Short mmCIF file of C-alpha atoms and ligand atoms in Angstrom, two decimals:
data_model
loop_
_atom_site.label_atom_id
_atom_site.label_comp_id
_atom_site.label_asym_id
_atom_site.label_seq_id
_atom_site.Cartn_x
_atom_site.Cartn_y
_atom_site.Cartn_z
CA MET A 1 0.54 -13.12 -29.25
CA ALA A 2 -0.12 -12.09 -32.91
CA GLN A 3 -2.46 -8.99 -32.62
CA PRO A 4 -5.34 -8.69 -35.47
CA GLN A 5 -5.55 -5.82 -37.27
CA ILE A 6 -8.42 -3.34 -36.86
CA ALA A 7 -10.55 -1.54 -39.17
CA LEU A 8 -10.40 2.37 -39.11
CA SER A 9 -14.12 2.60 -39.43
CA ALA A 10 -14.34 0.50 -36.09
CA LEU A 11 -11.82 2.49 -34.13
CA ALA A 12 -14.44 5.31 -35.44
CA LYS A 13 -17.58 3.70 -33.88
CA LEU A 14 -15.79 3.34 -30.42
CA ARG A 15 -14.22 6.69 -30.53
CA SER A 16 -17.68 8.18 -31.17
CA LYS A 17 -18.82 6.49 -27.44
CA PHE A 18 -16.16 8.23 -25.42
CA ALA A 19 -15.50 11.40 -23.54
CA GLY A 20 -11.83 9.69 -23.01
CA THR A 21 -9.80 9.42 -25.68
CA ILE A 22 -8.42 6.89 -27.93
CA LEU A 23 -5.15 6.79 -28.97
CA GLN A 24 -3.14 4.47 -31.87
CA PRO A 25 0.96 4.70 -32.58
CA GLY A 26 1.88 8.20 -34.05
CA ASP A 27 -0.75 10.15 -32.11
CA PRO A 28 1.08 12.74 -30.36
CA GLU A 29 0.26 11.52 -26.58
CA TYR A 30 0.77 8.20 -27.38
CA ASP A 31 4.42 7.59 -26.34
CA ASN A 32 3.75 9.47 -23.07
CA VAL A 33 0.53 7.27 -22.44
CA ARG A 34 2.16 4.21 -22.91
CA ALA A 35 5.13 4.82 -20.49
CA LEU A 36 5.10 2.78 -17.55
CA HIS A 37 6.82 3.70 -14.33
CA ASN A 38 9.31 1.03 -15.06
CA GLY A 39 11.46 2.33 -17.97
CA MET A 40 12.82 -1.60 -18.80
CA ILE A 41 9.06 -1.65 -20.38
CA ASP A 42 8.47 -0.42 -23.80
CA LYS A 43 5.52 -2.03 -25.70
CA ARG A 44 3.36 -0.40 -28.23
CA PRO A 45 -0.17 -1.44 -27.70
CA ALA A 46 -2.56 -0.90 -30.66
CA VAL A 47 -5.40 1.16 -29.20
CA ILE A 48 -4.98 2.93 -25.65
CA ALA A 49 -8.66 3.50 -24.44
CA ARG A 50 -8.37 6.11 -22.02
CA CYS A 51 -11.70 5.81 -20.28
CA ARG A 52 -13.69 8.40 -18.13
CA ASN A 53 -15.87 6.00 -16.49
CA GLU A 54 -17.74 2.56 -16.60
CA ALA A 55 -19.60 2.91 -19.76
CA GLU A 56 -16.35 3.62 -21.56
CA ILE A 57 -14.51 0.77 -19.79
CA ALA A 58 -17.36 -1.48 -20.90
CA ALA A 59 -17.46 -0.36 -24.33
CA SER A 60 -13.52 -0.86 -24.26
CA VAL A 61 -13.56 -4.22 -23.27
CA ALA A 62 -16.17 -5.47 -25.62
CA PHE A 63 -14.34 -3.83 -28.67
CA ALA A 64 -11.38 -5.68 -27.75
CA ARG A 65 -13.29 -9.01 -27.66
CA GLU A 66 -14.78 -8.24 -30.60
CA TYR A 67 -11.54 -7.73 -32.51
CA GLY A 68 -9.37 -10.21 -30.88
CA LEU A 69 -6.99 -7.71 -28.93
CA GLU A 70 -5.08 -8.89 -26.11
CA ILE A 71 -6.49 -6.53 -22.91
CA ALA A 72 -3.98 -5.03 -20.23
CA VAL A 73 -5.20 -2.48 -17.55
CA ARG A 74 -2.97 -0.02 -16.22
CA GLY A 75 -3.99 1.71 -13.16
CA GLY A 76 -1.16 3.53 -11.74
CA GLY A 77 1.39 1.73 -14.38
CA HIS A 78 4.08 1.19 -11.26
CA ASN A 79 3.64 -2.40 -11.51
CA VAL A 80 7.73 -3.77 -12.06
CA SER A 81 6.07 -6.57 -14.31
CA GLY A 82 4.98 -4.33 -17.10
CA ARG A 83 1.49 -6.21 -17.33
CA ALA A 84 -0.51 -2.72 -17.13
CA SER A 85 0.31 -2.60 -21.25
CA VAL A 86 0.65 -4.41 -24.21
CA GLU A 87 2.37 -5.44 -26.95
CA GLY A 88 -0.41 -4.59 -30.17
CA GLY A 89 -3.46 -5.45 -28.02
CA MET A 90 -5.67 -2.85 -26.17
CA MET A 91 -4.83 -0.91 -22.81
CA ILE A 92 -7.90 -0.04 -20.94
CA ASP A 93 -6.04 3.34 -19.21
CA LEU A 94 -7.50 4.51 -16.14
CA SER A 95 -5.21 7.36 -15.77
CA LEU A 96 -8.19 10.27 -16.22
CA MET A 97 -10.27 8.71 -13.75
CA LYS A 98 -9.31 10.85 -10.57
CA ALA A 99 -12.50 11.07 -8.84
CA ILE A 100 -12.10 10.69 -5.24
CA SER A 101 -15.27 11.73 -2.36
CA VAL A 102 -14.54 11.33 1.17
CA ASP A 103 -17.30 11.20 3.93
CA ALA A 104 -15.70 12.09 6.93
CA ALA A 105 -18.39 11.26 8.99
CA MET A 106 -18.64 7.51 8.12
CA LYS A 107 -14.95 7.54 7.50
CA ARG A 108 -15.31 6.41 3.80
CA ALA A 109 -13.56 7.13 1.03
CA ILE A 110 -14.31 6.14 -2.93
CA ALA A 111 -11.36 6.40 -5.40
CA GLN A 112 -11.44 5.67 -9.08
CA GLY A 113 -9.38 2.98 -10.60
CA GLY A 114 -6.21 5.95 -11.79
CA VAL A 115 -5.71 7.40 -8.26
CA THR A 116 -2.30 7.26 -6.91
CA TRP A 117 -1.37 6.59 -3.39
CA GLY A 118 -0.30 10.36 -3.07
CA GLU A 119 -3.66 12.02 -4.27
CA PHE A 120 -6.01 9.67 -2.36
CA ASN A 121 -3.61 10.52 1.09
CA ARG A 122 -4.11 14.31 0.51
CA ALA A 123 -7.47 14.28 0.03
CA THR A 124 -8.40 11.71 2.98
CA GLN A 125 -5.54 13.47 5.22
CA GLU A 126 -7.61 16.51 4.91
CA HIS A 127 -9.74 15.42 6.76
CA GLY A 128 -7.48 13.55 9.71
CA LEU A 129 -8.24 10.19 7.80
CA ALA A 130 -5.55 7.69 6.23
CA THR A 131 -5.70 4.24 5.22
CA THR A 132 -3.27 1.79 4.28
CA GLY A 133 -1.50 2.48 1.11
CA GLY A 134 1.92 2.35 -0.60
CA VAL A 135 4.77 3.85 0.69
CA ILE A 136 5.52 5.25 -2.65
CA SER A 137 3.23 8.41 -3.08
CA THR A 138 2.99 7.77 -7.26
CA THR A 139 2.10 4.18 -6.80
CA GLY A 140 -1.80 3.54 -7.77
CA ILE A 141 -3.94 2.58 -5.39
CA ALA A 142 -5.67 0.19 -7.65
CA GLY A 143 -2.87 -2.70 -8.32
CA LEU A 144 -1.18 -2.19 -4.94
CA THR A 145 -5.12 -2.71 -3.10
CA LEU A 146 -5.95 -5.72 -5.46
CA GLY A 147 -2.74 -7.68 -5.19
CA GLY A 148 -2.67 -7.02 -1.06
CA GLY A 149 -1.37 -3.67 -0.22
CA TYR A 150 1.41 -3.11 2.58
CA GLY A 151 2.23 0.01 3.68
CA TYR A 152 3.08 1.66 7.64
CA LEU A 153 -0.33 1.65 8.36
CA ALA A 154 -0.47 -2.36 8.22
CA GLY A 155 0.72 -2.86 11.53
CA LYS A 156 -2.37 -1.01 12.64
CA HIS A 157 -5.32 -0.96 10.36
CA GLY A 158 -4.15 -4.34 8.15
CA LEU A 159 -3.55 -4.41 4.14
CA ALA A 160 -4.85 -1.88 1.76
CA THR A 161 -7.14 -4.72 0.70
CA ASP A 162 -8.41 -5.52 4.26
CA ASN A 163 -9.35 -2.17 4.24
CA LEU A 164 -11.55 -2.43 1.19
CA VAL A 165 -15.36 -2.39 1.62
CA ALA A 166 -16.59 -2.33 -1.55
CA ALA A 167 -15.29 -1.88 -5.15
CA THR A 168 -17.32 -1.34 -9.00
CA VAL A 169 -16.23 -3.90 -11.41
CA VAL A 170 -16.94 -4.03 -14.75
CA THR A 171 -16.53 -7.63 -15.77
CA ALA A 172 -15.50 -9.79 -18.75
CA ASP A 173 -19.01 -9.69 -20.49
CA GLY A 174 -19.49 -5.46 -19.69
CA GLN A 175 -21.55 -6.02 -16.80
CA VAL A 176 -20.98 -3.24 -14.17
CA VAL A 177 -21.34 -4.88 -10.83
CA ARG A 178 -20.91 -3.96 -7.10
CA ALA A 179 -18.37 -6.45 -4.56
CA SER A 180 -18.93 -6.04 -1.32
CA ASP A 181 -19.77 -8.61 1.90
CA SER A 182 -23.35 -8.52 0.30
CA GLU A 183 -23.29 -8.31 -3.01
CA ASN A 184 -21.35 -10.72 -5.34
CA PRO A 185 -19.71 -11.83 -2.29
CA ASP A 186 -17.50 -14.00 -3.98
CA LEU A 187 -16.47 -11.45 -6.45
CA TYR A 188 -15.31 -9.24 -3.27
CA TRP A 189 -13.53 -12.40 -1.42
CA ALA A 190 -11.01 -12.41 -4.58
CA LEU A 191 -10.31 -8.78 -5.52
CA ARG A 192 -8.83 -8.76 -1.89
CA GLY A 193 -5.40 -10.48 -3.11
CA GLY A 194 -6.21 -12.04 -6.44
CA GLY A 195 -4.62 -8.92 -8.30
CA GLY A 196 -6.40 -8.36 -11.86
CA ASN A 197 -7.83 -11.25 -13.10
CA PHE A 198 -11.64 -10.65 -12.47
CA GLY A 199 -12.56 -7.62 -14.31
CA VAL A 200 -12.02 -4.08 -14.17
CA VAL A 201 -12.26 -1.84 -11.29
CA SER A 202 -13.36 1.24 -11.81
CA SER A 203 -13.93 2.52 -8.31
CA PHE A 204 -13.00 1.17 -4.66
CA GLU A 205 -14.31 2.08 -1.33
CA TYR A 206 -12.10 2.11 1.71
CA HIS A 207 -12.52 1.89 5.02
CA LEU A 208 -10.54 5.35 6.97
CA HIS A 209 -9.41 5.60 10.15
CA PRO A 210 -8.27 8.85 12.44
CA VAL A 211 -4.26 9.31 11.54
CA GLY A 212 -2.08 12.00 12.32
CA PRO A 213 -2.11 14.20 9.99
CA THR A 214 1.09 14.48 12.14
CA ILE A 215 3.12 11.26 13.45
CA MET A 216 6.68 10.41 14.73
CA ALA A 217 8.31 8.93 11.58
CA GLY A 218 10.92 9.42 9.10
CA ALA A 219 14.09 7.16 7.94
CA ILE A 220 17.44 7.28 9.55
CA ALA A 221 20.75 5.78 8.05
CA TRP A 222 24.07 4.62 8.74
CA PRO A 223 27.16 4.01 6.85
CA LEU A 224 27.50 0.44 5.55
CA THR A 225 29.92 -0.30 7.97
CA GLN A 226 27.81 -0.42 10.40
CA ALA A 227 25.03 -2.09 8.31
CA ARG A 228 25.37 -5.86 10.29
CA GLU A 229 24.87 -4.27 13.65
CA VAL A 230 21.97 -2.28 12.23
CA LEU A 231 20.15 -5.03 10.65
CA ARG A 232 20.71 -7.07 14.10
CA PHE A 233 19.08 -4.10 15.64
CA TYR A 234 16.02 -3.98 13.72
CA ARG A 235 15.45 -7.40 14.11
CA GLU A 236 15.02 -7.67 17.66
CA PHE A 237 13.74 -4.36 17.69
CA THR A 238 10.72 -5.38 15.46
CA GLU A 239 10.20 -8.33 17.73
CA SER A 240 8.53 -6.79 20.20
CA ALA A 241 6.59 -3.81 17.88
CA GLY A 242 3.19 -3.12 18.65
CA ASP A 243 0.95 -2.69 16.34
CA GLU A 244 1.07 1.25 15.99
CA LEU A 245 4.95 0.72 14.93
CA THR A 246 5.86 -0.02 11.59
CA CYS A 247 9.20 -0.35 10.10
CA LEU A 248 11.22 -1.16 7.41
CA ALA A 249 14.79 -1.51 6.66
CA GLY A 250 17.61 -1.76 3.63
CA VAL A 251 20.95 -2.16 2.86
CA GLY A 252 21.73 -0.05 -0.59
CA HIS A 253 22.62 3.65 -1.60
CA ALA A 254 21.39 6.86 -0.23
CA PRO A 255 17.91 7.85 -1.72
CA ASP A 256 19.53 11.25 -3.46
CA GLY A 257 21.42 9.29 -5.86
CA SER A 258 24.65 10.27 -4.16
CA GLY A 259 25.75 6.91 -4.36
CA VAL A 260 26.92 6.72 -0.90
CA LYS A 261 26.05 3.30 0.57
CA VAL A 262 24.51 3.23 4.06
CA ALA A 263 21.94 0.66 6.22
CA ILE A 264 18.81 2.35 6.03
CA ILE A 265 15.49 2.20 8.65
CA GLY A 266 12.16 3.69 7.93
CA ALA A 267 9.70 3.80 10.74
CA ALA A 268 6.39 5.36 11.45
CA TYR A 269 4.68 5.32 15.00
CA PHE A 270 1.12 5.85 14.85
CA GLY A 271 0.21 6.79 18.30
CA ALA A 272 0.56 10.16 20.26
CA ILE A 273 3.88 11.99 19.49
CA THR A 274 5.08 11.27 22.89
CA ASP A 275 4.91 7.63 22.94
CA GLY A 276 6.33 7.84 19.68
CA GLU A 277 9.33 10.01 20.76
CA LYS A 278 9.84 7.15 23.86
CA ILE A 279 9.80 4.12 21.38
CA LEU A 280 11.85 5.36 18.11
CA GLY A 281 14.39 6.73 20.41
CA PRO A 282 16.66 3.43 21.29
CA ILE A 283 16.54 3.66 17.09
CA LYS A 284 17.86 7.24 16.88
CA GLU A 285 20.08 6.49 19.57
CA PHE A 286 21.67 3.45 18.30
CA GLY A 287 25.11 3.67 16.48
CA SER A 288 26.78 6.64 14.96
CA PRO A 289 23.75 7.59 12.11
CA LEU A 290 24.76 10.08 9.05
CA PHE A 291 21.32 11.74 8.94
CA ASP A 292 17.97 10.95 10.81
CA THR A 293 15.06 12.75 9.56
CA ILE A 294 12.63 10.70 12.41
CA GLN A 295 10.23 13.69 14.09
CA PRO A 296 7.00 14.64 13.99
CA THR A 297 5.67 14.69 10.34
CA GLY A 298 2.81 14.48 8.39
CA TYR A 299 1.44 11.20 7.18
CA SER A 300 1.74 12.32 3.52
CA ASP A 301 5.43 13.33 3.84
CA LEU A 302 5.92 10.30 5.29
CA ASN A 303 4.68 8.51 2.26
CA SER A 304 6.40 10.50 -0.15
CA MET A 305 9.70 10.14 1.73
CA PHE A 306 11.14 7.68 -0.64
CA ASP A 307 9.76 9.17 -3.84
CA ILE A 308 13.24 10.55 -4.86
CA ALA A 309 14.91 7.15 -4.99
CA TYR A 310 12.12 5.77 -7.57
CA PRO A 311 11.60 8.17 -10.61
CA LYS A 312 9.71 7.38 -13.38
CA GLY A 313 11.28 5.85 -16.40
CA MET A 314 14.40 4.27 -14.42
CA LEU A 315 15.30 0.82 -15.37
CA TYR A 316 14.12 -1.73 -12.51
CA TYR A 317 14.13 -5.47 -12.08
CA TRP A 318 13.26 -6.90 -8.95
CA LYS A 319 13.15 -10.16 -6.84
CA SER A 320 11.24 -10.56 -3.77
CA ASN A 321 10.08 -13.50 -1.32
CA PHE A 322 8.88 -13.78 2.19
CA LEU A 323 11.69 -14.60 4.74
CA ALA A 324 11.34 -17.88 6.90
CA ALA A 325 13.60 -16.08 9.31
CA LEU A 326 15.96 -12.97 9.36
CA ASP A 327 19.41 -14.83 10.10
CA ASP A 328 22.47 -13.73 10.20
CA ASN A 329 23.19 -15.39 7.09
CA VAL A 330 20.56 -13.08 5.09
CA ILE A 331 22.15 -10.14 6.75
CA SER A 332 25.92 -11.16 5.76
CA THR A 333 24.37 -11.67 2.23
CA MET A 334 22.56 -8.57 1.75
CA VAL A 335 25.86 -6.71 2.89
CA GLU A 336 28.00 -8.60 0.65
CA MET A 337 25.25 -7.72 -2.13
CA VAL A 338 25.84 -4.07 -1.47
CA GLU A 339 29.57 -4.24 -1.39
CA ARG A 340 30.03 -5.43 -5.03
CA CYS A 341 26.77 -3.60 -6.59
CA PRO A 342 27.00 -2.78 -10.08
CA SER A 343 24.92 0.26 -9.67
CA LYS A 344 24.69 3.68 -7.52
CA TYR A 345 20.52 2.79 -6.56
CA SER A 346 19.97 -0.03 -5.86
CA GLY A 347 19.19 -2.12 -2.40
CA ILE A 348 17.87 -4.50 -0.70
CA PHE A 349 14.92 -4.11 1.59
CA LEU A 350 12.81 -5.97 4.50
CA GLU A 351 9.40 -4.88 5.43
CA HIS A 352 8.33 -6.06 8.45
CA TRP A 353 4.63 -7.49 8.07
CA HIS A 354 2.80 -8.16 11.60
CA GLY A 355 -0.08 -6.68 13.61
CA ALA A 356 -3.52 -6.66 12.08
CA ALA A 357 -2.33 -7.24 8.48
CA ALA A 358 -1.10 -11.03 10.45
CA ARG A 359 -4.04 -11.56 12.21
CA VAL A 360 -6.80 -11.92 9.34
CA PRO A 361 -7.78 -15.73 8.80
CA GLN A 362 -5.99 -16.76 5.43
CA ASP A 363 -8.91 -17.76 4.11
CA GLN A 364 -11.05 -14.50 4.89
CA THR A 365 -9.46 -12.74 2.16
CA ALA A 366 -7.72 -14.26 -1.21
CA PHE A 367 -4.24 -12.31 0.20
CA VAL A 368 -2.96 -15.60 1.54
CA TYR A 369 -0.05 -14.92 3.91
CA ARG A 370 -0.90 -14.00 7.26
CA ARG A 371 2.19 -14.54 9.40
CA GLU A 372 4.47 -12.09 10.92
CA GLY A 373 7.64 -11.64 9.70
CA HIS A 374 9.82 -9.82 6.74
CA ASN A 375 9.46 -9.49 3.43
CA LEU A 376 12.91 -9.29 1.54
CA LEU A 377 13.07 -7.26 -1.74
CA VAL A 378 15.75 -6.95 -4.46
CA LEU A 379 15.60 -4.02 -6.10
CA SER A 380 17.99 -3.30 -9.01
CA HIS A 381 17.70 0.05 -10.13
CA TRP A 382 19.47 2.02 -12.94
CA TYR A 383 19.52 4.22 -15.94
CA ASP A 384 21.67 2.89 -18.54
CA ALA A 385 20.38 -0.04 -21.15
CA ALA A 386 23.93 -1.13 -21.21
CA ALA A 387 23.92 -2.33 -17.99
CA ASN A 388 21.23 -4.59 -18.34
CA ALA A 389 22.42 -7.60 -17.79
CA GLU A 390 25.19 -6.97 -15.18
CA ASN A 391 21.96 -5.25 -13.17
CA ILE A 392 19.62 -8.35 -13.70
CA ALA A 393 22.85 -10.94 -12.98
CA TRP A 394 23.09 -8.79 -10.05
CA ALA A 395 19.60 -9.55 -8.17
CA ARG A 396 19.10 -12.76 -9.72
CA ASP A 397 22.56 -13.97 -8.32
CA GLY A 398 22.24 -12.15 -4.90
CA PHE A 399 18.29 -13.82 -5.06
CA ALA A 400 19.45 -17.17 -5.43
CA ALA A 401 22.15 -17.02 -2.52
CA LEU A 402 19.41 -15.60 -0.47
CA GLY A 403 17.02 -18.53 -1.36
CA PRO A 404 17.83 -20.83 1.39
CA SER A 405 16.19 -18.61 3.87
CA PHE A 406 12.94 -17.80 1.69
CA ALA A 407 9.02 -18.97 3.50
CA GLN A 408 7.08 -20.98 0.86
CA ALA A 409 5.28 -17.83 0.14
CA ARG A 410 5.86 -14.68 -2.36
CA TYR A 411 3.93 -11.23 -2.55
CA LEU A 412 1.67 -10.94 -5.59
CA ASN A 413 2.54 -7.11 -6.40
CA TYR A 414 6.50 -7.46 -6.51
CA LEU A 415 6.61 -10.52 -9.07
CA ASP A 416 8.59 -9.69 -12.33
CA GLN A 417 8.40 -10.51 -15.73
CA ASP A 418 10.42 -13.57 -15.27
CA ASP A 419 8.62 -14.63 -12.02
CA ALA A 420 7.30 -17.97 -13.22
CA ALA A 421 3.80 -18.72 -12.82
CA ASP A 422 4.32 -20.37 -9.54
CA LEU A 423 1.20 -18.81 -8.06
CA ALA A 424 1.61 -21.23 -4.86
CA GLY A 425 3.66 -18.66 -4.12
CA PRO A 426 1.38 -15.61 -4.20
CA PHE A 427 -2.27 -17.79 -3.97
CA GLY A 428 -0.87 -20.98 -2.03
CA GLU A 429 -4.18 -22.60 -0.06
CA ASN A 430 -6.15 -19.72 -1.63
CA TYR A 431 -5.81 -20.53 -5.45
CA ALA A 432 -8.41 -23.18 -5.95
CA ARG A 433 -11.05 -20.96 -4.91
CA LEU A 434 -9.39 -18.38 -6.56
CA ALA A 435 -10.12 -20.68 -10.19
CA GLN A 436 -13.48 -21.64 -9.34
CA ILE A 437 -14.17 -17.89 -9.00
CA LYS A 438 -12.14 -17.21 -12.05
CA ALA A 439 -14.42 -19.62 -13.89
CA LYS A 440 -17.55 -17.95 -13.24
CA TRP A 441 -16.48 -14.07 -13.73
CA ASP A 442 -14.09 -14.38 -16.32
CA PRO A 443 -14.82 -17.75 -17.86
CA ARG A 444 -12.88 -17.04 -21.27
CA ASN A 445 -9.77 -15.67 -19.33
CA VAL A 446 -9.95 -12.25 -21.33
CA PHE A 447 -8.02 -10.47 -18.44
CA HIS A 448 -4.82 -12.94 -18.69
CA LEU A 449 -2.33 -9.86 -18.48
CA ASN A 450 -1.55 -10.09 -14.96
CA GLN A 451 -0.31 -13.04 -12.20
CA ASN A 452 -2.78 -15.18 -14.62
CA ILE A 453 -5.36 -17.53 -12.32
CA GLN A 454 -6.41 -20.37 -14.98
CA PRO A 455 -10.35 -20.43 -14.60
CA ALA A 456 -11.44 -23.79 -12.79
CA SER A 457 -12.47 -26.60 -15.79
C1 LIG B 1 8.25 2.51 -6.66
C2 LIG B 1 7.39 1.28 -5.93
C3 LIG B 1 6.91 1.23 -4.60
C4 LIG B 1 5.97 0.14 -4.62
N1 LIG B 1 5.61 0.59 -3.04
C5 LIG B 1 4.71 -0.28 -2.66
C6 LIG B 1 4.03 -0.61 -1.21
O1 LIG B 1 4.73 0.34 -0.68
N2 LIG B 1 3.75 -1.39 -0.89
C7 LIG B 1 3.33 -2.76 -2.02
O2 LIG B 1 1.91 -3.73 -1.51
N3 LIG B 1 3.23 -2.36 -3.03
C8 LIG B 1 4.31 -1.63 -3.22
N4 LIG B 1 4.44 -1.43 -5.18
C9 LIG B 1 4.35 -2.88 -5.36
C10 LIG B 1 2.68 -2.20 -5.93
O3 LIG B 1 1.92 -2.48 -5.48
C11 LIG B 1 2.30 -2.63 -7.29
O4 LIG B 1 3.72 -2.50 -8.57
C12 LIG B 1 1.20 -2.72 -8.03
O5 LIG B 1 0.80 -3.19 -9.08
C13 LIG B 1 1.12 -1.22 -8.54
O6 LIG B 1 -0.02 -0.75 -8.90
P1 LIG B 1 -0.64 0.06 -9.96
O7 LIG B 1 -1.84 0.50 -10.28
O8 LIG B 1 0.22 1.80 -9.89
O9 LIG B 1 0.07 -0.63 -10.96
P2 LIG B 1 -0.32 -1.31 -12.65
O10 LIG B 1 0.88 -1.65 -13.46
O11 LIG B 1 -1.22 0.00 -13.16
O12 LIG B 1 -1.17 -2.43 -12.26
C14 LIG B 1 -0.58 -3.49 -12.13
C15 LIG B 1 -1.18 -4.47 -12.07
O13 LIG B 1 -2.50 -4.51 -11.66
C16 LIG B 1 -3.95 -4.86 -12.58
N5 LIG B 1 -4.87 -3.87 -12.36
C17 LIG B 1 -4.43 -2.06 -12.32
N6 LIG B 1 -5.53 -1.39 -12.14
C18 LIG B 1 -6.24 -1.90 -12.18
C19 LIG B 1 -8.18 -2.33 -12.42
N7 LIG B 1 -8.29 -1.08 -11.84
N8 LIG B 1 -9.06 -2.84 -12.46
C20 LIG B 1 -8.52 -4.47 -12.47
N9 LIG B 1 -7.05 -4.34 -12.40
C21 LIG B 1 -6.02 -3.91 -12.29
C22 LIG B 1 -3.34 -4.87 -13.71
O14 LIG B 1 -3.07 -6.80 -13.76
C23 LIG B 1 -1.93 -4.50 -13.40
O15 LIG B 1 -1.16 -5.21 -14.86
C24 LIG B 1 5.69 -0.11 -5.39
C25 LIG B 1 5.90 -0.63 -6.68
C26 LIG B 1 6.72 0.29 -6.94
C27 LIG B 1 7.62 0.45 -8.47
#
């Protein structure tokens, strides 16, 4: 979309209202701030508004609307699809908004929209508390929570969004409103799984739970030659997993970048360490592992153990879908894909969705997919832009080959740039209600650089 020119005097006026900063192309910080986690994204906003508070967010939204600029909202900047930035429009960047307050007695935390899971976990773990968050510490709490939010605690405590007690939102018309069970409950419902469609969330209030700080958890890997047996073992092992146990599994390359092809399981048990030792024993005793870090581990360390495999600036292309069943064909296709993989960083992963996350009624929050099963992710990662085509083709071809085993459901937060607006996938039966709520809070679709819900007419 062509973006209009902005008069310098207008920008000066906006700047005068800001404790944060306004950046334009050519400013020294501009390139650093516009860069997202995915190095494939190279958009150049006309203006980056680095907000510090709700008033600045509201002023930025008003400015963008007045000058006809498209708005992109950046929380942690992790989304592979790159919708946190915009070519020629305004990026509302929350990465300076880092305040976190923890009320240990009430088991609540309030965190601003620029906080990452690493920062959040550090603050809450000081009190032996946590809530469900992402498995990589540099991911933003904002996008992850608004889209659902899967993590190791999902079996025991539900998705991140299930633990959202309230949110403060700057709406398209510049109001600052609270959303909770008792305040704007329609907005509260829509925020929990509806993504960034309804406004800019300046802060998130979460319910916390006693966790660790030390739990039985870690990763264990076997050579690719054992991958089929490992994935079948994972399938059977997760069939009887209680809420306290969450496992991920994959085939791909060792996280250290060595290029060694492996099958890997990440596991976390949220109960007594002695129980965890017993329950995780069969994983540790299976086959002949190459390495095994499953041991008493800090919760924050667990949630950064795979960070090394996801550096900022790497080139990422993802495809994902929930599986109807993790059958032997899926397992064979996963292994064959890794055997012919063009990059030494890529892999195919499975997340076990179960327990508390699967028991929430599907109309209780906007997040619709509430079944036990496995979400499959094709994670194509590489560094050399000259190899874009072959790495993208690898992911697309493999994803297509896996298609017959897919459920009719996709996870919003993993959709990439070219995933069409098949919103039945992530929103399903909840779409019509979401469209009504969109029509109430953002009738002109000001917030459309997301997995966009069209306002109902
Ligand atoms: C390496 C990596 C690991 C991941 N691991 C997990 C995981 O373990 N579990 C999981 O569930 N997901 C995971 N994800 C996916 C992740 O949930 C999404 O990418 C999510 O969008 C990231 O949130 P963010 O704030 O960092 O992203 P951003 O790119 O900043 O935001 C994504 C979108 O969310 C919206 N948004 C962001 N902030 C706000 C706000 N404050 N108000 C309104 N809208 C906003 C905007 O539409 C924006 O385009 C992972 C992604 C990556 C790249």
